[in-house]
XYZ file of C-alpha atoms in Angstrom:
310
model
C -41.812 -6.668 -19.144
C -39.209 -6.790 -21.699
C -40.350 -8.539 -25.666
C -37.382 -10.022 -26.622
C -37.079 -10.383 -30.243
C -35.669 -13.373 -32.491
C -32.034 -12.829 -33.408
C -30.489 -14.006 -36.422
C -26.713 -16.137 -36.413
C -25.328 -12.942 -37.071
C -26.705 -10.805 -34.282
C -26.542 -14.107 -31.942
C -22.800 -13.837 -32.175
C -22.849 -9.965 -31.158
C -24.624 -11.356 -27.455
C -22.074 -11.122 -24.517
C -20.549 -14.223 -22.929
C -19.465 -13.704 -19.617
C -17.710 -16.196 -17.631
C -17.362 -16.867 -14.483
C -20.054 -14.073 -13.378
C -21.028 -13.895 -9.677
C -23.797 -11.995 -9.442
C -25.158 -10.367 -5.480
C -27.747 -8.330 -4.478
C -26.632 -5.013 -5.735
C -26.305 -6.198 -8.737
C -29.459 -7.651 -9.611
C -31.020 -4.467 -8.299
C -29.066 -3.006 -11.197
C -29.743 -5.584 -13.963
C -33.561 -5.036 -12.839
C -33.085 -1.192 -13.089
C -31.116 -1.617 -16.492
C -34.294 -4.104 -17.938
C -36.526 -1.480 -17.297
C -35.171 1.360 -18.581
C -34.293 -0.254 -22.036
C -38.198 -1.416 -21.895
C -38.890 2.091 -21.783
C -36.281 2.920 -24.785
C -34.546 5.634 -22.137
C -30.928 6.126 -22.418
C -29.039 4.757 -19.736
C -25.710 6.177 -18.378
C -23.521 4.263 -15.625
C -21.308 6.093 -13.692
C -18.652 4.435 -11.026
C -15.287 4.339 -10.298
C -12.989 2.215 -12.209
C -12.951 -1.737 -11.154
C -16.602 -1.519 -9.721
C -18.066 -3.728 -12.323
C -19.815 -1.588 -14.759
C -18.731 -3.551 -18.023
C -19.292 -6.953 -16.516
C -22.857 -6.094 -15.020
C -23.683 -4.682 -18.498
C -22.438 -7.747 -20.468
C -24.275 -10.299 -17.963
C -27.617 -7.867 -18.329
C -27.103 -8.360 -22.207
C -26.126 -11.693 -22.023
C -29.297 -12.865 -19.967
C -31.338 -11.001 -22.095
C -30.337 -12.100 -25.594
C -29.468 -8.572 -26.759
C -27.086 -7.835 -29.538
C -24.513 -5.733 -28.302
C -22.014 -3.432 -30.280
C -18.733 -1.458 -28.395
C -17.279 1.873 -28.476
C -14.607 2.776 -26.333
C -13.821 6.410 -26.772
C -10.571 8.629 -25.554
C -8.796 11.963 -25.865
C -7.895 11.047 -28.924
C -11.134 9.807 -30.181
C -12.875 12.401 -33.201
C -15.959 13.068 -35.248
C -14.671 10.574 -38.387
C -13.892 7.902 -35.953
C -17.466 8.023 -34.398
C -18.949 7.036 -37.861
C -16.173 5.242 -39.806
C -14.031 2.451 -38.841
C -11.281 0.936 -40.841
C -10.473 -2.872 -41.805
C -8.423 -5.149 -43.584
C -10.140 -7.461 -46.038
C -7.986 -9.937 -48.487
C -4.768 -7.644 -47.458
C -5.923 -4.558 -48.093
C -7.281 -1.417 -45.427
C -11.213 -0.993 -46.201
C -13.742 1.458 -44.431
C -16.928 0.520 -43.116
C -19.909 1.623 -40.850
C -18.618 1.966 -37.344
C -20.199 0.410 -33.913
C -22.360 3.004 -33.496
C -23.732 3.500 -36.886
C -24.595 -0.234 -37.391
C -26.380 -0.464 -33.829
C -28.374 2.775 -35.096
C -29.313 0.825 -38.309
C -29.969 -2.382 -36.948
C -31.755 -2.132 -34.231
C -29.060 -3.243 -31.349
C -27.547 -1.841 -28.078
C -24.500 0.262 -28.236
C -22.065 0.572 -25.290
C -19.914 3.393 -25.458
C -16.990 3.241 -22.677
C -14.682 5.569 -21.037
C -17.510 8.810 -22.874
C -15.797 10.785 -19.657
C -12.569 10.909 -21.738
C -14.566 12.217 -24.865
C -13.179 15.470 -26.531
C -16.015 17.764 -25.994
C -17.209 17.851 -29.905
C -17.327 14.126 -29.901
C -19.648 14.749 -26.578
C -21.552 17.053 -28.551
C -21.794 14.796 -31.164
C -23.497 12.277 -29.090
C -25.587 14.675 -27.300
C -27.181 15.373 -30.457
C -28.035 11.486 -31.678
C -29.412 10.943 -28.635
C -31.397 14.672 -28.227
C -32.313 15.153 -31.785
C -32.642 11.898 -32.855
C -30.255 12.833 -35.953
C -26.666 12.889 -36.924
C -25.033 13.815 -39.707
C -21.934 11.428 -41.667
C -19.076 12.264 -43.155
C -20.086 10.709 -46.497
C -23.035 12.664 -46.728
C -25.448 9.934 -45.188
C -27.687 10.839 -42.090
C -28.630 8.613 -39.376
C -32.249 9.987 -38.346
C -35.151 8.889 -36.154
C -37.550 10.644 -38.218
C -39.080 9.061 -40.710
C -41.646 7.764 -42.578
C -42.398 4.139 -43.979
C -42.174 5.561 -47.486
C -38.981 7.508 -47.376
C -36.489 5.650 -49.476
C -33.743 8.021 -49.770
C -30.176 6.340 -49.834
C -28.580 8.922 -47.916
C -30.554 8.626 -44.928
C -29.876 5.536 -42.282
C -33.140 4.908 -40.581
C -32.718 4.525 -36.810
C -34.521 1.173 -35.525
C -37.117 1.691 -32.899
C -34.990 -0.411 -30.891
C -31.662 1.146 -30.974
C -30.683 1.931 -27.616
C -27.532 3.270 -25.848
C -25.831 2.702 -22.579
C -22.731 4.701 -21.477
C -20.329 4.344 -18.967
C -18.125 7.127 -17.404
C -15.892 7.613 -14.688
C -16.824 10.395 -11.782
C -15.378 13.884 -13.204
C -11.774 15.316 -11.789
C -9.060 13.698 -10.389
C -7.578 11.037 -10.637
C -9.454 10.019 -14.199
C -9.286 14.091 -15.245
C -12.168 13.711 -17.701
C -15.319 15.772 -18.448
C -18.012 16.346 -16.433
C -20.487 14.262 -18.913
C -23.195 14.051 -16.982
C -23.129 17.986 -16.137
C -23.654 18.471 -19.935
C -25.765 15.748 -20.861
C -26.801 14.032 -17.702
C -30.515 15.397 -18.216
C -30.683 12.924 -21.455
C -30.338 9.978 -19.304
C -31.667 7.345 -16.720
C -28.813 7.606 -14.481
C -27.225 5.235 -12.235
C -24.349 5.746 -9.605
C -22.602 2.650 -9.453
C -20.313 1.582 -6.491
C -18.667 -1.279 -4.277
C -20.580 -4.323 -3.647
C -21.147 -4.038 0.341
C -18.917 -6.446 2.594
C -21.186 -9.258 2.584
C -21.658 -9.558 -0.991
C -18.100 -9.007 -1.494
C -17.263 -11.512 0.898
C -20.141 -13.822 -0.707
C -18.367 -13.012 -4.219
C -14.705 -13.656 -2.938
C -15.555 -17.398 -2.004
C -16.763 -18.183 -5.172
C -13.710 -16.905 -7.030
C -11.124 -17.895 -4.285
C -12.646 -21.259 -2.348
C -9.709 -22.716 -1.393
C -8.575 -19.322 0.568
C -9.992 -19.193 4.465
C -12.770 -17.243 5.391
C -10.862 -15.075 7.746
C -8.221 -14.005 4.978
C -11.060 -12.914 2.147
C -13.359 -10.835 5.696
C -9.676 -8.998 6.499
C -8.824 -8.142 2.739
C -12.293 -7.076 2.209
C -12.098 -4.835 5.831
C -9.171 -3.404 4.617
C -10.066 -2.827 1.134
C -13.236 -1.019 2.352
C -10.634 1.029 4.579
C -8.753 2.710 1.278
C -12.126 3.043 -0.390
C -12.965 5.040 2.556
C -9.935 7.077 2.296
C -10.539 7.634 -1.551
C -13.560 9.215 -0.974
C -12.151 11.820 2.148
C -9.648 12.409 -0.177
C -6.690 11.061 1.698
C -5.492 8.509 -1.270
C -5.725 9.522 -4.877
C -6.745 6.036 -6.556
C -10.200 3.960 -6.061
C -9.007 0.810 -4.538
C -11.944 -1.108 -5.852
C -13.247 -4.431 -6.526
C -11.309 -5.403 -8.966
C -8.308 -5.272 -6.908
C -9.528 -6.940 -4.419
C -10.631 -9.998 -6.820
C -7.404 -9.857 -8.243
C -5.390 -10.666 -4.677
C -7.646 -13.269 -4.322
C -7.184 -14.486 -7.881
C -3.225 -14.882 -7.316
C -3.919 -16.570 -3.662
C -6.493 -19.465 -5.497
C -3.782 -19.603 -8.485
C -0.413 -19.474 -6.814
C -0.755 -20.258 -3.091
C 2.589 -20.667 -2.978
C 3.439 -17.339 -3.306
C 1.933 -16.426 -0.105
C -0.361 -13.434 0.819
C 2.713 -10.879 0.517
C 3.217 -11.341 -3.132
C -0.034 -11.437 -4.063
C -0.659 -7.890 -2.425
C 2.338 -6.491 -3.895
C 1.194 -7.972 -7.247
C -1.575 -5.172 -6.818
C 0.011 -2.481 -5.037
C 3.029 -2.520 -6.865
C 2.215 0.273 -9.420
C 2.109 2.514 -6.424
C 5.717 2.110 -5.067
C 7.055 5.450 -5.815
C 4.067 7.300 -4.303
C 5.039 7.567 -0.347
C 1.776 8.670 0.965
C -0.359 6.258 -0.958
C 1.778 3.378 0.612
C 2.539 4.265 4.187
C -1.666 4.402 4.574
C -1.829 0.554 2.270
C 1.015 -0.403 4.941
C -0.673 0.949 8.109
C -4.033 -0.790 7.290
C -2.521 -4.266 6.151
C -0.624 -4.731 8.749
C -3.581 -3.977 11.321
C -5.293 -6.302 9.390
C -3.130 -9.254 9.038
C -0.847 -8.931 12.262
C -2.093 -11.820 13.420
C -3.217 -13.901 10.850
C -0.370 -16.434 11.610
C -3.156 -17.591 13.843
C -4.898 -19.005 11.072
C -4.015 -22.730 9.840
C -3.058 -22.234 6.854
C 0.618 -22.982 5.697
C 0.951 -21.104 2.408
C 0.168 -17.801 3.091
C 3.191 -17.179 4.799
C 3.983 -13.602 6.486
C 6.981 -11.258 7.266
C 7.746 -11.092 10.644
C 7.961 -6.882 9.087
C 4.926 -5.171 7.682
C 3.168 -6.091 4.811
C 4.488 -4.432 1.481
């Protein structure tokens, strides 16, 4: 059982809002997971394909829990100074200060670092050692440690809270994301979850709520078909995750813009992938299967090609 603290204006305004969040099973079993892990002060790392949720679950967890959140998204081009330091502008002029990380350390909140997969390997190493060691070592000469006593008052040293905790969230290693294998060198530091799709009937479930004026039968084929090129991801036939979020975001377009019928509101998704032949002629294949004969259905705005879909 989690002892949730009293949070100050300040640290109330760091909690997550979330709109719109529709949670399912799967996700609950993860929120449960996620509560009690940080009861246990482990580290937590989330890893998942891009679009599966991992951000939004995180921020509802956060948000439901009244914890203080602070947000690091990292990159290739992402160093040692930038971990620590970030800059400002105050009254018109470019001012340093304590970075995400270093404040969550000092304060006592949760830090999410995104994207850790697309680290440099020193930052990585970096990291490894905070959460390992319990110490790292600023750029100014100040040390952020976990080891200390109630009388040490030295300046240079940033006492880590008790409560400090960090959750990380990484893409699978290799193609298509190309990042590091972050859990090979520091997966033994962390609770670790695998995150994926939602299964049909959640999705489906999920897909109502965000799309209720679209028929059931259009939201069960996109999700069949959507679990299709998922499927084909993971043989290795298609190189991108066709996830959740593309999913909600057909459905989005259909609630918004009826109008523009279920064609353009698939191409709005699978337009980015126009120039690569094999990646379409399997989307085209398994659309077409799927909505052949969806004239059937009574619905006068999602209007159809007599051609294939896409």
């Amino acid at each position: 059982q989690m002892c949730i603290r009293d949070s100050t204006i300040e640290e109330r305004a760091l909690i997550p809002h979330v709109p719109n969040f529709h949670p399912n099973v799967r996700q609950r079993q993860l929120q449960a997971w996620l509560a009690k892990n940080i009861a246990s002060k482990n580290s937590i790392l989330l890893v998942g394909n891009q679009g599966v949720g991992k951000n939004k679950v995180v921020d509802q967890f956060l948000a439901e829990t009244g914890l203080p959140r602070h947000y690091l998204q990292l990159h290739r081009d992402t160093t040692v100074s930038s971990l620590t330091i970030s800059p400002s502008v105050v009254g018109g002029k470019v001012t340093w200060e304590d970075s995400p990380l270093v404040k969550a350390a000092q304060l006592g909140h949760v830090l999410v670092v995104d994207e850790i997969d697309k680290a440099p390997v020193e930052v990585v190493h970096i990291l490894k050692g905070l959460i390992e060691d319990r110490e790292m070592k600023l750029g100014d000469g100040r040390k952020i440690s976990g080891w200390h006593d109630g009388e040490d008052s030295d300046a240079r040293i940033i006492k880590m809270h008790p409560d400090f905790r960090i959750i990380v969230l990484a893409n699978p290693p290799g193609f298509p994301f190309h990042g590091n294998d972050f859990y090979r060198e520091c997966g033994d530091l962390f609770a670790c979850y695998v995150m994926q799709n939602p299964d049909a009937a959640s999705q489906e479930d999920l897909l109502k709520k965000v799309g209720p004026d679209v028929p059931p039968i259009v939201l069960k084929r996109l999700v069949q078909a959507f679990g299709e090129l998922s499927s084909m991801f993971k043989q290795g036939t298609l190189s991108y995750p066709f996830s959740l979020r593309e999913l909600i975001a057909v459905v989005k377009h259909l609630q918004a813009f009826p109008q523009d019928g279920l064609l353009q509101a698939v191409n709005n998704v699978f337009n980015f992938d126009l120039l690569d032949a094999n990646t379409m002629s399997h989307v085209r294949t398994i659309l077409h299967e799927k909505f052949a004969n969806i004239q059937a259905v009574s619905y006068t705005h999602l209007t159809l090609p007599t051609k294939r879909i896409v």
